[in-house]
Coordinates of N, CA and C in Angstrom, one line a residue:
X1491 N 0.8 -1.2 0.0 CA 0.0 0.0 0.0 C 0.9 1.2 0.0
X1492 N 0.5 2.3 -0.8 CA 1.4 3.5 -1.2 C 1.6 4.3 -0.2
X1493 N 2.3 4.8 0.7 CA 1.9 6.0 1.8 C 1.1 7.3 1.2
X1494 N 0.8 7.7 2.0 CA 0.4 9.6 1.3 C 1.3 10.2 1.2
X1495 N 1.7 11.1 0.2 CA 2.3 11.8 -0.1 C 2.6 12.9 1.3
X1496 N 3.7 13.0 1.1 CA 4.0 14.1 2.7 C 3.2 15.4 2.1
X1497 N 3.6 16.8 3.2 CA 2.6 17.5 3.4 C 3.0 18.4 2.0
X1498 N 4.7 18.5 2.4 CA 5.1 19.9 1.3 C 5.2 18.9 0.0
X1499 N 5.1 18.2 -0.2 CA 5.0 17.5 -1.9 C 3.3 17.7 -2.3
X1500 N 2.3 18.5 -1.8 CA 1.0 18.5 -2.2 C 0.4 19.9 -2.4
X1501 N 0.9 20.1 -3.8 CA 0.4 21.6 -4.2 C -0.7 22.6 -3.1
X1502 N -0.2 23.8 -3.3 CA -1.0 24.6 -2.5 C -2.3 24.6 -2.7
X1503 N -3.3 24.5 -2.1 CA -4.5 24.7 -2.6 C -5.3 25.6 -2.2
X1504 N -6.4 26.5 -2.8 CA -6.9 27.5 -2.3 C -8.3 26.9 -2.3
X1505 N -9.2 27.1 -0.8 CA -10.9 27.3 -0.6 C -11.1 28.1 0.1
X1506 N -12.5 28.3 -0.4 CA -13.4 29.2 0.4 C -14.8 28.6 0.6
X1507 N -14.7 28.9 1.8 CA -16.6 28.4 2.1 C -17.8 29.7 2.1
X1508 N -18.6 29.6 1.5 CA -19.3 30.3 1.5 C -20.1 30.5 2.7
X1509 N -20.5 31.5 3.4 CA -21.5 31.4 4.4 C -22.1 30.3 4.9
X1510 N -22.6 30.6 6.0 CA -23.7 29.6 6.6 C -22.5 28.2 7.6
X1511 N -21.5 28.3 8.7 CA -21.1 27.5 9.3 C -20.6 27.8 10.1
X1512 N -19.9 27.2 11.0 CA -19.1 27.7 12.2 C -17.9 27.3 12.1
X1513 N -17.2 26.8 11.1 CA -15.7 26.6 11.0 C -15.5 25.2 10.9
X1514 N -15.7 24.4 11.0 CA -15.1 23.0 10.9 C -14.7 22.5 10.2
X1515 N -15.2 22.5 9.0 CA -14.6 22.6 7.4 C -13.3 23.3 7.2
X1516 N -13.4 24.5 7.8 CA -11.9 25.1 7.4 C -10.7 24.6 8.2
X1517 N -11.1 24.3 9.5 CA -10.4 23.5 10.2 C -9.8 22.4 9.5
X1518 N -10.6 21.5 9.1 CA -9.9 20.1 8.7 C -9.2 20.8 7.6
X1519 N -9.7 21.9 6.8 CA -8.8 22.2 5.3 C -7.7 22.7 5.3
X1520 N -7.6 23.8 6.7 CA -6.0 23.8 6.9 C -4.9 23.0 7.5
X1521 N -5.9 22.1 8.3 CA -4.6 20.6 8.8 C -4.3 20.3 7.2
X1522 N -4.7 19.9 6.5 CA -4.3 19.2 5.4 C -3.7 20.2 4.4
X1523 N -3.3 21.6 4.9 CA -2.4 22.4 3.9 C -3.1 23.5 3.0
X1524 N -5.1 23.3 2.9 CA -5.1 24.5 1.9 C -4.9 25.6 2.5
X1525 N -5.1 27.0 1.5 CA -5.3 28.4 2.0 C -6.7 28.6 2.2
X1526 N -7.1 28.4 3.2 CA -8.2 28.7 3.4 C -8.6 29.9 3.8
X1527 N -10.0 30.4 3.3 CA -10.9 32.0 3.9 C -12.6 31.5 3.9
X1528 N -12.9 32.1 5.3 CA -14.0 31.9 5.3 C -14.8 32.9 5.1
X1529 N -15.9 33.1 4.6 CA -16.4 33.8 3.8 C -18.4 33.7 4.5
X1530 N -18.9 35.1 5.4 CA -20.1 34.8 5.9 C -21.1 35.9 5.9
X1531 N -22.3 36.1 5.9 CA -22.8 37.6 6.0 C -23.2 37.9 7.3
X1532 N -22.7 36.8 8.6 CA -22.9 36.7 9.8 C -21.4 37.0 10.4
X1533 N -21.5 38.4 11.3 CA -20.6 38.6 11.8 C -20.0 37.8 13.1
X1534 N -21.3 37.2 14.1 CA -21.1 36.4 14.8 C -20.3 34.8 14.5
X1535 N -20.8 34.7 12.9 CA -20.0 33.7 12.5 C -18.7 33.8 12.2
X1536 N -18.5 35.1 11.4 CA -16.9 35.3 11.2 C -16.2 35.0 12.8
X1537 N -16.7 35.8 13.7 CA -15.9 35.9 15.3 C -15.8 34.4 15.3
X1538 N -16.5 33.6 14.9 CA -15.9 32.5 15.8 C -15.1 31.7 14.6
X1539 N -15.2 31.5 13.7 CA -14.3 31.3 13.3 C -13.0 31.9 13.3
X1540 N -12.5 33.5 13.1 CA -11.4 33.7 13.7 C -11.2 33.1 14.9
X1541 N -12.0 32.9 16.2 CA -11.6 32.7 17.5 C -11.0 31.6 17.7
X1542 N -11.5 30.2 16.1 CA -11.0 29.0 16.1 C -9.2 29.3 15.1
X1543 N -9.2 30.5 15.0 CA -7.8 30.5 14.5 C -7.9 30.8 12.3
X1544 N -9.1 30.9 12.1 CA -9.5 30.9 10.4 C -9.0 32.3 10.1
X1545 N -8.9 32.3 8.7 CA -9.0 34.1 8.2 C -10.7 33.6 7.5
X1546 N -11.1 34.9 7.9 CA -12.5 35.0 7.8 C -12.9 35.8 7.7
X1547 N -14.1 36.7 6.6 CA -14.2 37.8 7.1 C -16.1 38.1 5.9
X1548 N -16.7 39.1 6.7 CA -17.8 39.6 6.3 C -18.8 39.9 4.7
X1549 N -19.5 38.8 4.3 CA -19.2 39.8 3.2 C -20.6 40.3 3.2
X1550 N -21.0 41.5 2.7 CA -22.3 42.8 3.0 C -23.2 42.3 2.0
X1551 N -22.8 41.9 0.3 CA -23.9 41.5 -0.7 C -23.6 39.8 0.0
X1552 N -25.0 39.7 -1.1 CA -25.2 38.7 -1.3 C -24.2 37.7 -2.1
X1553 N -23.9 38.1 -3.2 CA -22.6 37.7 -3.9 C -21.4 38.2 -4.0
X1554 N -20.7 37.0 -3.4 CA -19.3 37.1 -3.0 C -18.3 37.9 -3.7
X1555 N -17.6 38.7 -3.4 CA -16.3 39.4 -3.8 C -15.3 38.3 -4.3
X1556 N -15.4 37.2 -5.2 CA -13.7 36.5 -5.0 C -13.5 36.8 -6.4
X1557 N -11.5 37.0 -6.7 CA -11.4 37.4 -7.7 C -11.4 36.2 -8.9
X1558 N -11.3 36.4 -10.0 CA -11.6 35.7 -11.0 C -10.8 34.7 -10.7
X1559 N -10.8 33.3 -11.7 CA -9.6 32.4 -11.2 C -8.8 32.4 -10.1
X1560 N -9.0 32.4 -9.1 CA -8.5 32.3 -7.3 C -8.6 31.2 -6.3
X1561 N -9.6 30.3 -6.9 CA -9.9 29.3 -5.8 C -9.7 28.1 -6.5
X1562 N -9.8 27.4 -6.1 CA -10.0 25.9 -6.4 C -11.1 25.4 -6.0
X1563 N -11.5 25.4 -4.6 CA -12.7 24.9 -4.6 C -13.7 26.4 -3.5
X1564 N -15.2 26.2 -3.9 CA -16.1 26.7 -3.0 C -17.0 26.0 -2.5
X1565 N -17.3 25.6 -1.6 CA -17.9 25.0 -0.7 C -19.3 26.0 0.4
X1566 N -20.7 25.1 -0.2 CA -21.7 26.4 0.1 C -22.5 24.9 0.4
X1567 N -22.7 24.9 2.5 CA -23.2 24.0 2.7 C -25.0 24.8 3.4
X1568 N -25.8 24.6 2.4 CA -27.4 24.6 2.7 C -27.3 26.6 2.6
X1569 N -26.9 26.9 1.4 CA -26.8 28.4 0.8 C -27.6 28.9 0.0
X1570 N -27.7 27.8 -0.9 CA -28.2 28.4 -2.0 C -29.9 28.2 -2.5
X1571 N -30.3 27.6 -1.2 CA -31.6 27.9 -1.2 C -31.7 29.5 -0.4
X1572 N -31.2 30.1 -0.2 CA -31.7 31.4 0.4 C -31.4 32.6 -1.1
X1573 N -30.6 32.6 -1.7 CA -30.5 32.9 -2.7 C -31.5 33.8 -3.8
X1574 N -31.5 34.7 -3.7 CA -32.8 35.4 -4.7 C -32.5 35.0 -6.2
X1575 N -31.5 35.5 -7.0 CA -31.0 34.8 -8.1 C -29.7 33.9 -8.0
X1576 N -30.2 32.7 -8.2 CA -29.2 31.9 -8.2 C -28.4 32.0 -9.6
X1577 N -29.3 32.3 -10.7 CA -28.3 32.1 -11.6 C -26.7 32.9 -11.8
X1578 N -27.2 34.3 -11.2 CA -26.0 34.8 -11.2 C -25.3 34.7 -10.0
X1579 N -25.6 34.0 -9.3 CA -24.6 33.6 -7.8 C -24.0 32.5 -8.6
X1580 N -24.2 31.5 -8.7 CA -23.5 30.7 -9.4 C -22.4 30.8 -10.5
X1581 N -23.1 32.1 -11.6 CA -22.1 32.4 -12.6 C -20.8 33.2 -11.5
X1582 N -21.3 33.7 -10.9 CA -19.8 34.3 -10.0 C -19.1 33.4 -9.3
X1583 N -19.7 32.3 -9.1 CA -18.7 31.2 -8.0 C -17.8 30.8 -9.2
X1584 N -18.4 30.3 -10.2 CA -18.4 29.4 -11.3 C -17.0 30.5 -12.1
X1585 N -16.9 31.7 -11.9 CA -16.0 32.5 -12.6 C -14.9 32.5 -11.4
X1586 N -15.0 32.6 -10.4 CA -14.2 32.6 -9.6 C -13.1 31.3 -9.1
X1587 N -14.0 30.6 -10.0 CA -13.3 29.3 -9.5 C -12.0 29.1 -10.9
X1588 N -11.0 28.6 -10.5 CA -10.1 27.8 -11.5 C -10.5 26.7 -12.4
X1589 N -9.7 27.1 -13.7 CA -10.4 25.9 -14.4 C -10.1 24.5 -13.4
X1590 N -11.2 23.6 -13.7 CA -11.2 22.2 -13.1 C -11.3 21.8 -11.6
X1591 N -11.9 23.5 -11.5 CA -12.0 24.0 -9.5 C -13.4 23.2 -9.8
X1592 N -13.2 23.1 -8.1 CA -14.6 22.3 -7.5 C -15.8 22.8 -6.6
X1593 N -16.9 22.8 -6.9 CA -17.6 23.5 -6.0 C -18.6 22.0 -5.4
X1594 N -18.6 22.7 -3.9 CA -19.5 21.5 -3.4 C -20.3 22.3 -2.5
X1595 N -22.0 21.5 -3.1 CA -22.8 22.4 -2.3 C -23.7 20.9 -1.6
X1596 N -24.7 21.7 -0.7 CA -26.0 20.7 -0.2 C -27.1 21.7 0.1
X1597 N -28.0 21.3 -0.1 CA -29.6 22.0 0.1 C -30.9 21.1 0.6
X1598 N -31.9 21.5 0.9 CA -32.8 20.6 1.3 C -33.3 20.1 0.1
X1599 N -34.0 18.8 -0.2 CA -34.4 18.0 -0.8 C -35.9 18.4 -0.7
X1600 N -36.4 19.5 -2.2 CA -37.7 19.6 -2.3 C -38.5 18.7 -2.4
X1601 N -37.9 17.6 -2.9 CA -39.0 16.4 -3.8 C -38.9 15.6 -2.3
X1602 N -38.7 15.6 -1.0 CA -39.0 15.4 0.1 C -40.6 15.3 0.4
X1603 N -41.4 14.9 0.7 CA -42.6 14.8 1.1 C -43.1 15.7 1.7
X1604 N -42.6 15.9 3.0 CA -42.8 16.7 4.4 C -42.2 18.3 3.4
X1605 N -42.1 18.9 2.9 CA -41.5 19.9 2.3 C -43.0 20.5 1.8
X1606 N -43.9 19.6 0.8 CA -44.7 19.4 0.3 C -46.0 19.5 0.9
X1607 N -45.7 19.0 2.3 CA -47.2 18.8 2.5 C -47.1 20.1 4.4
X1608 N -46.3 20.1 4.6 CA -46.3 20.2 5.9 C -45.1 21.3 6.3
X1609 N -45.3 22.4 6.9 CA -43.8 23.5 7.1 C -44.2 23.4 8.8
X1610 N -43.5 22.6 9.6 CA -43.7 22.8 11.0 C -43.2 24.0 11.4
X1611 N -42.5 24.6 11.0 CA -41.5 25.5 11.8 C -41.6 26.6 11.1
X1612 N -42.1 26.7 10.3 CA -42.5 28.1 9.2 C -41.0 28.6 8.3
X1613 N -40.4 27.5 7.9 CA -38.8 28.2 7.5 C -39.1 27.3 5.8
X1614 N -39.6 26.7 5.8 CA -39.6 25.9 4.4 C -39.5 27.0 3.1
X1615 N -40.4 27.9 3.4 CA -40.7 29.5 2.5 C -40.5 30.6 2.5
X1616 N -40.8 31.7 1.8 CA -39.9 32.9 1.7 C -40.6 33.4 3.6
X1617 N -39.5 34.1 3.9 CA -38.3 34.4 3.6 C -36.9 33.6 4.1
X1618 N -37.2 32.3 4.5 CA -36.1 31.9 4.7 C -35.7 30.9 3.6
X1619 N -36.6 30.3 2.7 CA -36.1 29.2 1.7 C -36.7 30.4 0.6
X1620 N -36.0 30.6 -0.4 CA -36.3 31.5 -1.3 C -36.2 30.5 -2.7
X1621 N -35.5 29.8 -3.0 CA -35.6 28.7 -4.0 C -35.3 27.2 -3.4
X1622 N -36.2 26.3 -4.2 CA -36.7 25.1 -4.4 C -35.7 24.1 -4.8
X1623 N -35.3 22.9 -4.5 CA -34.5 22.3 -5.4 C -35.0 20.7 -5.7
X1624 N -35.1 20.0 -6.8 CA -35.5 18.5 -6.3 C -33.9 18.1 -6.9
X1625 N -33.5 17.0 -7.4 CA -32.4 16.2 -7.8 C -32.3 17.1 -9.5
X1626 N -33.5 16.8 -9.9 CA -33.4 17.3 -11.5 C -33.1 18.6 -11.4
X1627 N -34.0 19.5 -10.8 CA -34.0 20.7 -11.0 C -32.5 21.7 -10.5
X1628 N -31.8 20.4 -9.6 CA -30.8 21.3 -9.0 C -29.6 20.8 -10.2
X1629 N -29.3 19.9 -10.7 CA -28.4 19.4 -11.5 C -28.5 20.3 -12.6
X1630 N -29.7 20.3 -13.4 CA -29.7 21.5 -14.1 C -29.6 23.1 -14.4
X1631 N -29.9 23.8 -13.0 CA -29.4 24.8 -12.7 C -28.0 25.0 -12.6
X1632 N -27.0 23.8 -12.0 CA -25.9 24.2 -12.1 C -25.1 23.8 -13.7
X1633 N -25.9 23.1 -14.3 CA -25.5 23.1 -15.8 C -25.5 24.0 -16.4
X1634 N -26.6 24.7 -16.4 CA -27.1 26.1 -16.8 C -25.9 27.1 -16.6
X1635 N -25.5 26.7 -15.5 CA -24.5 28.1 -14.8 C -23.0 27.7 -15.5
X1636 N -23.0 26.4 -16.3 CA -21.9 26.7 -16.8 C -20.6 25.6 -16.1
X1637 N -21.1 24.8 -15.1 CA -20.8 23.8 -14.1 C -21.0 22.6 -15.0
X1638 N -19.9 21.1 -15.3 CA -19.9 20.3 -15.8 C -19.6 19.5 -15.0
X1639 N -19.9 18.1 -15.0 CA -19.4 17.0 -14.4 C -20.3 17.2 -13.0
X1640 N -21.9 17.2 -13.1 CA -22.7 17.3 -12.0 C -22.7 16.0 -11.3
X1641 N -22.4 15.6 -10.3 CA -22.7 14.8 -9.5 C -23.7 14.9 -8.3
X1642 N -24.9 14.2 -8.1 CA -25.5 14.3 -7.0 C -25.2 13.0 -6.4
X1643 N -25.8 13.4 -5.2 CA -25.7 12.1 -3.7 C -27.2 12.6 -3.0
X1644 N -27.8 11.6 -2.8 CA -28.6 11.6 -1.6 C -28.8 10.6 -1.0
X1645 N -28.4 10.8 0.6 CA -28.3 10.4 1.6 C -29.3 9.3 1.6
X1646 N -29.3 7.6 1.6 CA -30.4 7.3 1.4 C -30.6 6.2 3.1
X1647 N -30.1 6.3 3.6 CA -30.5 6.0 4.8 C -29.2 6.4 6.2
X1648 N -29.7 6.8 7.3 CA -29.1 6.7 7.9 C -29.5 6.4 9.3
X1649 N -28.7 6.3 10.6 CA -29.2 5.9 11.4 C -29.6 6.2 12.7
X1650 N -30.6 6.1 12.8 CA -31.9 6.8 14.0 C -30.8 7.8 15.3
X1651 N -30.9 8.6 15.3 CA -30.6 9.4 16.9 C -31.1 8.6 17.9
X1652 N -32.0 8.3 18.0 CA -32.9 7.6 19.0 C -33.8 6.7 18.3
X1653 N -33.9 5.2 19.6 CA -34.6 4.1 18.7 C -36.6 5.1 18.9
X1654 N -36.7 6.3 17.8 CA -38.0 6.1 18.2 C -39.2 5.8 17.0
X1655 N -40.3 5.3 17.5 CA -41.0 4.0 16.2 C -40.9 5.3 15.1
X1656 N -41.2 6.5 15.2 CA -41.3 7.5 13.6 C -40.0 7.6 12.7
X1657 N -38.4 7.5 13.4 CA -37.5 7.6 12.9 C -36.7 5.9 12.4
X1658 N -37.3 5.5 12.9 CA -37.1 3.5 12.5 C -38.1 3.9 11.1
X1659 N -39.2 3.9 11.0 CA -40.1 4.2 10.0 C -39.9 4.4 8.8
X1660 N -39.4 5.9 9.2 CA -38.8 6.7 8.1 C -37.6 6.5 7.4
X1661 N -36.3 5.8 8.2 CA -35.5 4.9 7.8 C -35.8 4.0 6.6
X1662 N -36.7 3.1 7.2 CA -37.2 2.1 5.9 C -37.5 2.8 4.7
X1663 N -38.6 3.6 4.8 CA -38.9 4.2 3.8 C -38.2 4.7 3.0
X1664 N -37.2 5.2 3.6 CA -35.8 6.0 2.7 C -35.5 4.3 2.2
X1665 N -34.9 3.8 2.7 CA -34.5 2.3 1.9 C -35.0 1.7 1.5
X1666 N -36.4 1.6 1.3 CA -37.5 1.1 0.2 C -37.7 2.0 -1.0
X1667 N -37.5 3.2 -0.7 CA -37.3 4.0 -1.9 C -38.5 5.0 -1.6
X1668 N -39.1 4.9 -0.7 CA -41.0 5.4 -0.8 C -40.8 7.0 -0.4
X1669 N -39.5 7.2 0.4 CA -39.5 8.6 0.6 C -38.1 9.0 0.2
X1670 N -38.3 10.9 -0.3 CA -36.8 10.9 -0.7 C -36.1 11.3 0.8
X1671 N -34.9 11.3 0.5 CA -33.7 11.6 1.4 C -34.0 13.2 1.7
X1672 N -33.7 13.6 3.1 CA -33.5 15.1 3.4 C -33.1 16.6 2.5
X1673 N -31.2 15.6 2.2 CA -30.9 16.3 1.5 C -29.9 16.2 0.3
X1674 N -29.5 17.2 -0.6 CA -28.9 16.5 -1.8 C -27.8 17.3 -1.6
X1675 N -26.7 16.7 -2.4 CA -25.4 17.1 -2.2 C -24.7 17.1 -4.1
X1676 N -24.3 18.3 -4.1 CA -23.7 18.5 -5.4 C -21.9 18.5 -5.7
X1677 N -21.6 17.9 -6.4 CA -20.3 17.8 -6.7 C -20.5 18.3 -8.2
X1678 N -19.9 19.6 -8.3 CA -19.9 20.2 -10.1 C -17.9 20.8 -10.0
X1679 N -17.8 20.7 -11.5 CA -16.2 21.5 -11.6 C -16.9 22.4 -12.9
X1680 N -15.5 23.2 -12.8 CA -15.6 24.3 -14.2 C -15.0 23.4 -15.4
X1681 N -15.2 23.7 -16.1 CA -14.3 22.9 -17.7 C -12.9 23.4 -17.4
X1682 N -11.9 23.1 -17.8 CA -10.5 23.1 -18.0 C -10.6 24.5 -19.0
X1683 N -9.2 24.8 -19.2 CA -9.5 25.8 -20.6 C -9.6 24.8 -22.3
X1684 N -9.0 23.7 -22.2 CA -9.2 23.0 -23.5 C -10.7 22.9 -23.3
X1685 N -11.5 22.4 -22.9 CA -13.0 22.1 -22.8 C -13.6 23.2 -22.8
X1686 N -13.6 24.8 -22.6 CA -14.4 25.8 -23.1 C -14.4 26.0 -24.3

């Protein structure tokens, strides 16, 4: 079995997370060597991520300040449902990114049931969910934006917090296929420059 390559034989790499977390992602990304910046419209969130040691810092619009070709990867976990136009959020990540950079997002799973029939908590709709996603609709949007090599994942079973009879239930159902998963997860890159 090959070892891992040591730390200084593994090109520099640059991310940024887009809003919406508390650091832990940047954490693991600078043990492993990238340049990381965290990037939030919550100032309470920037603080603690500096306080965990990140460079991090505020941003006022909606759409991010990063310069053209700069990152490698952007990472926007449960973002871009809040989003008024996504198409041009995306064309900005999507420009910002390096050829063959990687963006990885996750969102709630419209084609969910309970999304559909039921908003317990009153957050499912404007103003806190501003766009919709099911599996199709989201692969194609990021096509649209110019994003190739869409990959989705959804989560298709996982295992109960607590043995209680609704979350045993709903388990099965995700593994019989009868309900979808929570949430979906996107893996897209930019084309190279030969591929534009």
């Amino acid at each position: 079995m090959a070892s891992p390559p040591s730390r200084s034989s593994v090109p520099r790499k640059e991310a940024s997370r887009d809003w919406r977390g508390v650091g832990a992602f940047g954490l693991i990304a600078q043990r492993r060597g990238w340049d990381y910046e965290d990037l939030d419209i919550s100032e309470v969130a920037v603080q603690f991520a500096q306080a965990l040691g990140l460079r991090a810092r505020v941003i006022q619009d909606r759409v991010p300040d990063i310069p053209e070709s700069s990152v490698d990867l952007i990472v926007m976990w449960e973002v871009i449902e809040h989003i008024w136009n996504v198409s041009e959020y995306l064309t900005t990540i999507r420009v910002a990114l390096r050829p063959n950079g990687m963006l990885l997002l996750s969102t709630p799973n419209y084609f969910r049931s309970c999304y559909q029939t039921t908003d317990e908590w009153g957050t499912s709709g404007p103003p806190v969910h501003l766009q919709f996603f099911t599996p199709e609709s989201l692969k194609a949007t990021l096509s649209l934006a110019g994003f190739r090599t869409v990959h989705l994942h959804r989560r298709r079973v996982w295992r109960p917090s607590r043995l209680s009879f609704g979350e045993v239930i709903r388990s099965a159902r995700m593994a019989a296929g009868l309900e979808a998963p929570p949430t979906l997860y996107a893996f897209a890159t930019v084309p190279s420059l030969r591929e534009r």
